[in-house]
Short mmCIF file of C-alpha atoms and ligand atoms in Angstrom, two decimals:
data_model
loop_
_atom_site.label_atom_id
_atom_site.label_comp_id
_atom_site.label_asym_id
_atom_site.label_seq_id
_atom_site.Cartn_x
_atom_site.Cartn_y
_atom_site.Cartn_z
CA MET E 106 10.67 -1.15 -6.22
CA HIS E 107 8.07 -0.78 -3.46
CA VAL E 108 4.74 0.83 -4.36
CA ALA E 109 2.19 1.66 -1.68
CA ILE E 110 -1.39 2.67 -2.43
CA ILE E 111 -4.02 4.46 -0.36
CA MET E 112 -7.17 3.11 -2.03
CA ASP E 113 -9.48 6.02 -1.34
CA GLY E 114 -12.87 6.91 -2.78
CA ASN E 115 -14.96 3.72 -2.61
CA GLY E 116 -17.65 5.41 -0.53
CA ARG E 117 -17.91 8.50 -2.73
CA TRP E 118 -17.91 6.34 -5.87
CA ALA E 119 -20.98 4.51 -4.53
CA GLU E 120 -22.72 7.61 -3.13
CA ARG E 121 -22.41 9.43 -6.48
CA ARG E 122 -24.39 6.55 -7.98
CA GLY E 123 -26.99 6.50 -5.22
CA LEU E 124 -25.61 3.16 -4.01
CA ASN E 125 -24.67 1.87 -0.60
CA ARG E 126 -21.03 2.54 0.42
CA THR E 127 -20.43 -1.18 0.87
CA LEU E 128 -21.06 -1.64 -2.84
CA GLY E 129 -18.22 0.77 -3.47
CA HIS E 130 -15.93 -1.46 -1.40
CA GLN E 131 -17.06 -4.52 -3.37
CA VAL E 132 -16.22 -2.86 -6.67
CA GLY E 133 -12.98 -1.65 -5.04
CA ALA E 134 -12.06 -5.27 -4.31
CA ARG E 135 -12.26 -5.97 -8.06
CA THR E 136 -9.86 -3.08 -8.67
CA VAL E 137 -7.49 -4.67 -6.15
CA ARG E 138 -7.36 -7.86 -8.26
CA ARG E 139 -6.62 -5.92 -11.46
CA ILE E 140 -3.94 -3.70 -9.93
CA VAL E 141 -2.20 -6.63 -8.22
CA GLU E 142 -1.96 -8.38 -11.58
CA ALA E 143 -0.68 -5.22 -13.25
CA ALA E 144 1.93 -4.76 -10.51
CA ALA E 145 3.17 -8.33 -10.92
CA ARG E 146 3.43 -7.85 -14.69
CA SER E 147 5.35 -4.58 -14.37
CA GLY E 148 8.08 -6.07 -12.19
CA ILE E 149 7.22 -4.24 -8.95
CA GLU E 150 8.68 -6.23 -6.05
CA VAL E 151 6.47 -5.05 -3.20
CA LEU E 152 2.94 -3.66 -3.31
CA THR E 153 1.38 -2.45 -0.04
CA LEU E 154 -2.34 -1.64 -0.08
CA TYR E 155 -4.05 0.32 2.70
CA ALA E 156 -7.18 -1.75 3.23
CA PHE E 157 -8.30 -0.75 6.74
CA SER E 158 -6.79 1.83 9.06
CA SER E 159 -7.01 1.57 12.83
CA ASP E 160 -9.21 4.68 12.69
CA ASN E 161 -11.65 2.89 10.37
CA TRP E 162 -13.05 0.98 13.39
CA SER E 163 -15.08 4.13 14.04
CA ARG E 164 -17.16 3.59 10.87
CA PRO E 165 -20.70 2.19 11.14
CA SER E 166 -20.56 -1.44 12.26
CA THR E 167 -22.28 -2.65 9.08
CA GLU E 168 -19.55 -1.08 6.94
CA VAL E 169 -16.80 -2.54 9.13
CA ALA E 170 -18.41 -5.98 8.98
CA SER E 171 -18.74 -5.78 5.23
CA LEU E 172 -15.06 -4.81 4.85
CA MET E 173 -13.97 -7.69 7.08
CA ARG E 174 -16.07 -10.08 4.97
CA LEU E 175 -14.41 -8.74 1.83
CA PHE E 176 -10.89 -9.30 3.26
CA ARG E 177 -11.80 -12.83 4.28
CA ARG E 178 -13.27 -13.61 0.88
CA TYR E 179 -10.33 -12.03 -0.92
CA LEU E 180 -7.76 -14.04 1.06
CA GLN E 181 -9.66 -17.27 0.57
CA SER E 182 -10.35 -16.82 -3.11
CA GLU E 183 -6.97 -15.39 -4.14
CA VAL E 184 -4.55 -17.78 -2.43
CA ALA E 185 -4.48 -20.30 -5.28
CA ARG E 186 -4.00 -17.56 -7.86
CA CYS E 187 -1.22 -16.03 -5.74
CA VAL E 188 0.63 -19.36 -5.53
CA GLU E 189 0.25 -19.80 -9.30
CA ASN E 190 1.61 -16.30 -9.98
CA GLY E 191 4.46 -16.28 -7.44
CA ILE E 192 2.76 -13.74 -5.17
CA ARG E 193 3.61 -13.78 -1.48
CA LEU E 194 0.84 -12.47 0.79
CA ASN E 195 1.43 -10.60 4.02
CA VAL E 196 -1.09 -8.77 6.16
CA ILE E 197 0.46 -5.94 8.16
CA GLY E 198 -1.02 -4.23 11.19
CA ARG E 199 -2.49 -5.36 14.51
CA ARG E 200 -4.10 -8.77 14.74
CA ASP E 201 -5.38 -8.79 18.31
CA ARG E 202 -8.60 -6.94 17.41
CA LEU E 203 -9.42 -9.06 14.34
CA ASP E 204 -11.83 -11.98 14.47
CA PRO E 205 -9.75 -15.07 15.40
CA ASP E 206 -11.18 -16.84 12.37
CA LEU E 207 -9.88 -14.08 10.07
CA VAL E 208 -6.48 -14.30 11.80
CA ARG E 209 -6.39 -18.04 11.03
CA ILE E 210 -7.19 -17.32 7.38
CA ILE E 211 -4.45 -14.68 7.25
CA GLU E 212 -1.88 -17.03 8.79
CA GLN E 213 -2.82 -19.79 6.40
CA ALA E 214 -2.64 -17.49 3.36
CA GLU E 215 0.80 -16.31 4.47
CA ARG E 216 2.01 -19.88 4.99
CA VAL E 217 0.73 -21.18 1.66
CA THR E 218 2.14 -18.28 -0.38
CA ALA E 219 5.44 -17.95 1.53
CA GLU E 220 7.54 -19.18 -1.43
CA GLY E 221 6.22 -16.53 -3.81
CA ALA E 222 9.22 -14.66 -5.19
CA ARG E 223 7.71 -12.51 -7.94
CA LEU E 224 5.73 -9.98 -5.91
CA THR E 225 5.10 -9.45 -2.20
CA LEU E 226 1.53 -8.23 -1.75
CA ARG E 227 0.99 -6.59 1.63
CA LEU E 228 -2.48 -5.69 2.83
CA ALA E 229 -2.56 -3.21 5.70
CA VAL E 230 -5.46 -4.12 8.01
CA ASP E 231 -6.02 -2.48 11.42
CA TYR E 232 -2.92 -0.51 10.59
CA SER E 233 -1.72 2.75 12.15
CA ALA E 234 1.80 3.97 11.41
CA ARG E 235 1.87 6.06 14.58
CA ASP E 236 0.84 3.14 16.80
CA ALA E 237 3.44 0.95 15.08
CA ILE E 238 6.15 3.56 15.66
CA VAL E 239 5.23 3.86 19.35
CA SER E 240 5.30 0.06 19.79
CA ALA E 241 8.59 -0.33 17.90
CA ALA E 242 10.18 2.46 19.93
CA ALA E 243 9.16 0.69 23.14
CA LEU E 244 10.91 -2.47 21.88
CA THR E 245 14.14 -0.66 20.98
CA PRO E 246 16.38 -0.41 24.03
CA VAL E 247 18.56 2.61 24.71
CA GLY E 248 21.99 1.91 23.23
CA HIS E 249 20.44 0.05 20.25
CA ARG E 250 18.67 2.99 18.71
CA SER E 251 19.94 2.73 15.17
CA ARG E 252 17.62 3.08 12.18
CA ASP E 253 18.23 -0.56 11.27
CA GLU E 254 17.36 -1.83 14.73
CA PHE E 255 14.25 0.35 14.83
CA ALA E 256 13.16 -0.83 11.37
CA LYS E 257 13.56 -4.45 12.49
CA ASN E 258 11.29 -3.81 15.47
CA LEU E 259 8.81 -1.93 13.29
CA ALA E 260 8.59 -4.98 11.03
CA ALA E 261 8.09 -7.22 14.07
CA VAL E 262 5.25 -5.19 15.61
CA THR E 263 3.39 -4.94 12.29
CA HIS E 264 3.84 -8.64 11.36
CA SER E 265 5.77 -7.51 8.31
CA SER E 266 7.26 -10.66 6.85
CA PRO E 267 9.42 -10.33 4.88
CA ALA E 268 10.63 -7.17 6.60
CA VAL E 269 10.20 -4.57 3.91
CA SER E 270 12.26 -1.60 3.01
CA LEU E 271 11.37 1.97 2.25
CA VAL E 272 8.52 2.91 -0.06
CA ASP E 273 9.60 4.25 -3.46
CA LEU E 274 6.24 5.42 -4.74
CA LEU E 275 3.09 6.21 -2.78
CA ILE E 276 -0.13 6.61 -4.78
CA ARG E 277 -3.34 7.96 -3.30
CA THR E 278 -6.57 7.83 -5.27
CA GLY E 279 -9.75 9.78 -4.52
CA GLY E 280 -8.47 13.33 -4.80
CA GLU E 281 -7.31 13.91 -1.21
CA ARG E 282 -3.70 14.85 -0.59
CA ARG E 283 -2.68 13.36 2.74
CA LEU E 284 -0.96 10.30 4.21
CA SER E 285 -3.65 9.32 6.75
CA ASP E 286 -1.27 7.54 9.15
CA PHE E 287 0.06 5.15 6.48
CA LEU E 288 3.70 3.96 6.43
CA LEU E 289 5.02 7.21 7.91
CA TRP E 290 8.52 5.84 8.62
CA GLU E 291 8.74 3.88 5.36
CA CYS E 292 7.68 6.89 3.25
CA ALA E 293 10.64 9.03 4.37
CA TYR E 294 11.79 9.45 0.75
CA ALA E 295 8.76 8.15 -1.12
CA GLU E 296 7.64 9.99 -4.23
CA LEU E 297 3.99 10.95 -3.78
CA VAL E 298 1.49 10.75 -6.62
CA PHE E 299 -2.09 11.87 -6.01
CA VAL E 300 -4.79 10.99 -8.49
CA ASP E 301 -8.33 12.28 -8.60
CA GLN E 302 -10.02 9.06 -9.72
CA TYR E 303 -11.93 7.13 -7.08
CA TRP E 304 -10.40 3.73 -6.34
CA PRO E 305 -13.09 1.70 -8.19
CA ASP E 306 -12.26 3.70 -11.34
CA PHE E 307 -8.49 3.34 -10.98
CA ASP E 308 -7.42 1.05 -13.81
CA GLU E 309 -4.26 -0.33 -15.42
CA ALA E 310 -3.85 2.80 -17.57
CA ALA E 311 -4.03 5.11 -14.53
CA PHE E 312 -1.57 2.86 -12.70
CA ALA E 313 0.82 2.95 -15.66
CA ALA E 314 0.52 6.76 -15.75
CA ALA E 315 1.46 6.94 -12.04
CA LEU E 316 4.50 4.73 -12.70
CA ARG E 317 5.53 6.97 -15.60
CA GLU E 318 5.17 10.03 -13.35
CA PHE E 319 7.46 8.30 -10.83
CA GLU E 320 10.07 7.66 -13.54
CA ARG E 321 10.14 11.37 -14.33
CA ARG E 322 10.94 12.32 -10.73
CA GLU E 323 14.50 13.04 -9.74
CA ARG E 324 15.27 11.41 -6.39
CA ARG E 325 17.99 13.22 -4.49
CA TYR E 326 17.57 11.88 -0.93
CA GLY E 327 18.63 15.24 0.51
CA SER E 328 21.71 15.43 -1.68
CA VAL E 329 22.26 17.44 -4.84
CA ALA E 330 21.40 16.53 -8.41
CA ALA E 331 23.92 14.40 -10.28
CA SER E 332 26.07 16.78 -12.32
CA PRO E 333 24.67 17.40 -15.75
CA PRO E 334 27.00 16.51 -18.63
CA ALA E 335 29.68 19.16 -19.12
CA PRO E 336 28.56 21.64 -21.77
CA GLN E 337 30.17 21.15 -25.13
CA VAL E 338 32.86 23.76 -25.59
CA VAL E 339 32.61 25.07 -29.10
CA PRO E 340 36.03 26.45 -30.11
CA LEU E 341 35.97 30.02 -31.27
CA VAL E 342 37.05 30.21 -34.85
CA ASN E 343 38.66 33.21 -36.46
CA ARG E 344 36.25 34.87 -38.73
C1 FPP I 298 -11.25 4.15 1.56
O1 FPP I 298 -12.35 4.64 0.83
C2 FPP I 298 -11.23 2.70 1.44
C3 FPP I 298 -11.31 1.85 2.49
C4 FPP I 298 -11.40 2.30 3.90
C5 FPP I 298 -11.35 0.40 2.29
C6 FPP I 298 -10.51 -0.15 1.18
C7 FPP I 298 -11.08 -1.45 0.77
C8 FPP I 298 -11.12 -1.91 -0.49
C9 FPP I 298 -10.48 -1.27 -1.63
C10 FPP I 298 -11.87 -3.16 -0.84
C11 FPP I 298 -11.43 -4.43 -0.25
C12 FPP I 298 -9.98 -4.63 -0.18
C13 FPP I 298 -9.37 -5.82 -0.31
C14 FPP I 298 -7.92 -5.91 -0.04
C15 FPP I 298 -10.06 -7.03 -0.74
P1 FPP I 298 -13.51 5.38 1.62
O2 FPP I 298 -14.51 4.37 2.02
O3 FPP I 298 -12.92 6.16 2.73
O4 FPP I 298 -14.07 6.30 0.50
P2 FPP I 298 -14.60 7.78 0.68
O5 FPP I 298 -13.41 8.63 1.07
O6 FPP I 298 -15.10 8.12 -0.66
O7 FPP I 298 -15.67 7.75 1.72
#
């Protein structure tokens, strides 16, 4: 089971309270901790969180700097807890535009947690699905253009380790209903659940509700529904 989340609404959460947007991200980081724990408890195998899109570089530099500080702090403070709880960390996306010090912290966090077998937690940072698709296509030579080969190259260009399969459930908080360049290939047959709560307000109960909604969905992958049980034939009796 692979769940991906677009954690939207930190800025609006803060603005509604007359606070600085960066405060919304700080409270959002607390939600990340709670939802990661809930995911590990509920037996989800892979959780991918959209932390920073490649388009987010266009935000004010103070907001970008504050987000980068939060990622650094999160990786440093959570590694021990991840090891303890069997959580494997992986940061997906480009690394060449990140501060080299943050890249070192990412690599160390990935190394230290590599044995985690309970949950793979992937944070998407400087991530763009379209850029990843273009790069993976360039790596895939003519004559090797199978889906499997392409997926392998997609994993390579995004530093996805372990290489991860398709998304089963995509949740977006914050009331918007779009994918925003997130896991476009991997979401081919994802079930989409949109919730109105802003990310800082998204709690274990809301997460459980999204998982229940997923369970109610019928996944057909382009095929037809499994045949319903044959109707009971009630023999006609002579009256
Ligand atoms: C989108 O909300 C959220 C982000 C661009 C950043 C997500 C970051 C966090 C949840 C906190 C830190 C994360 C980790 C992994 C420690 P927005 O700012 O676009 O909100 P808005 O749509 O209301 O403006």
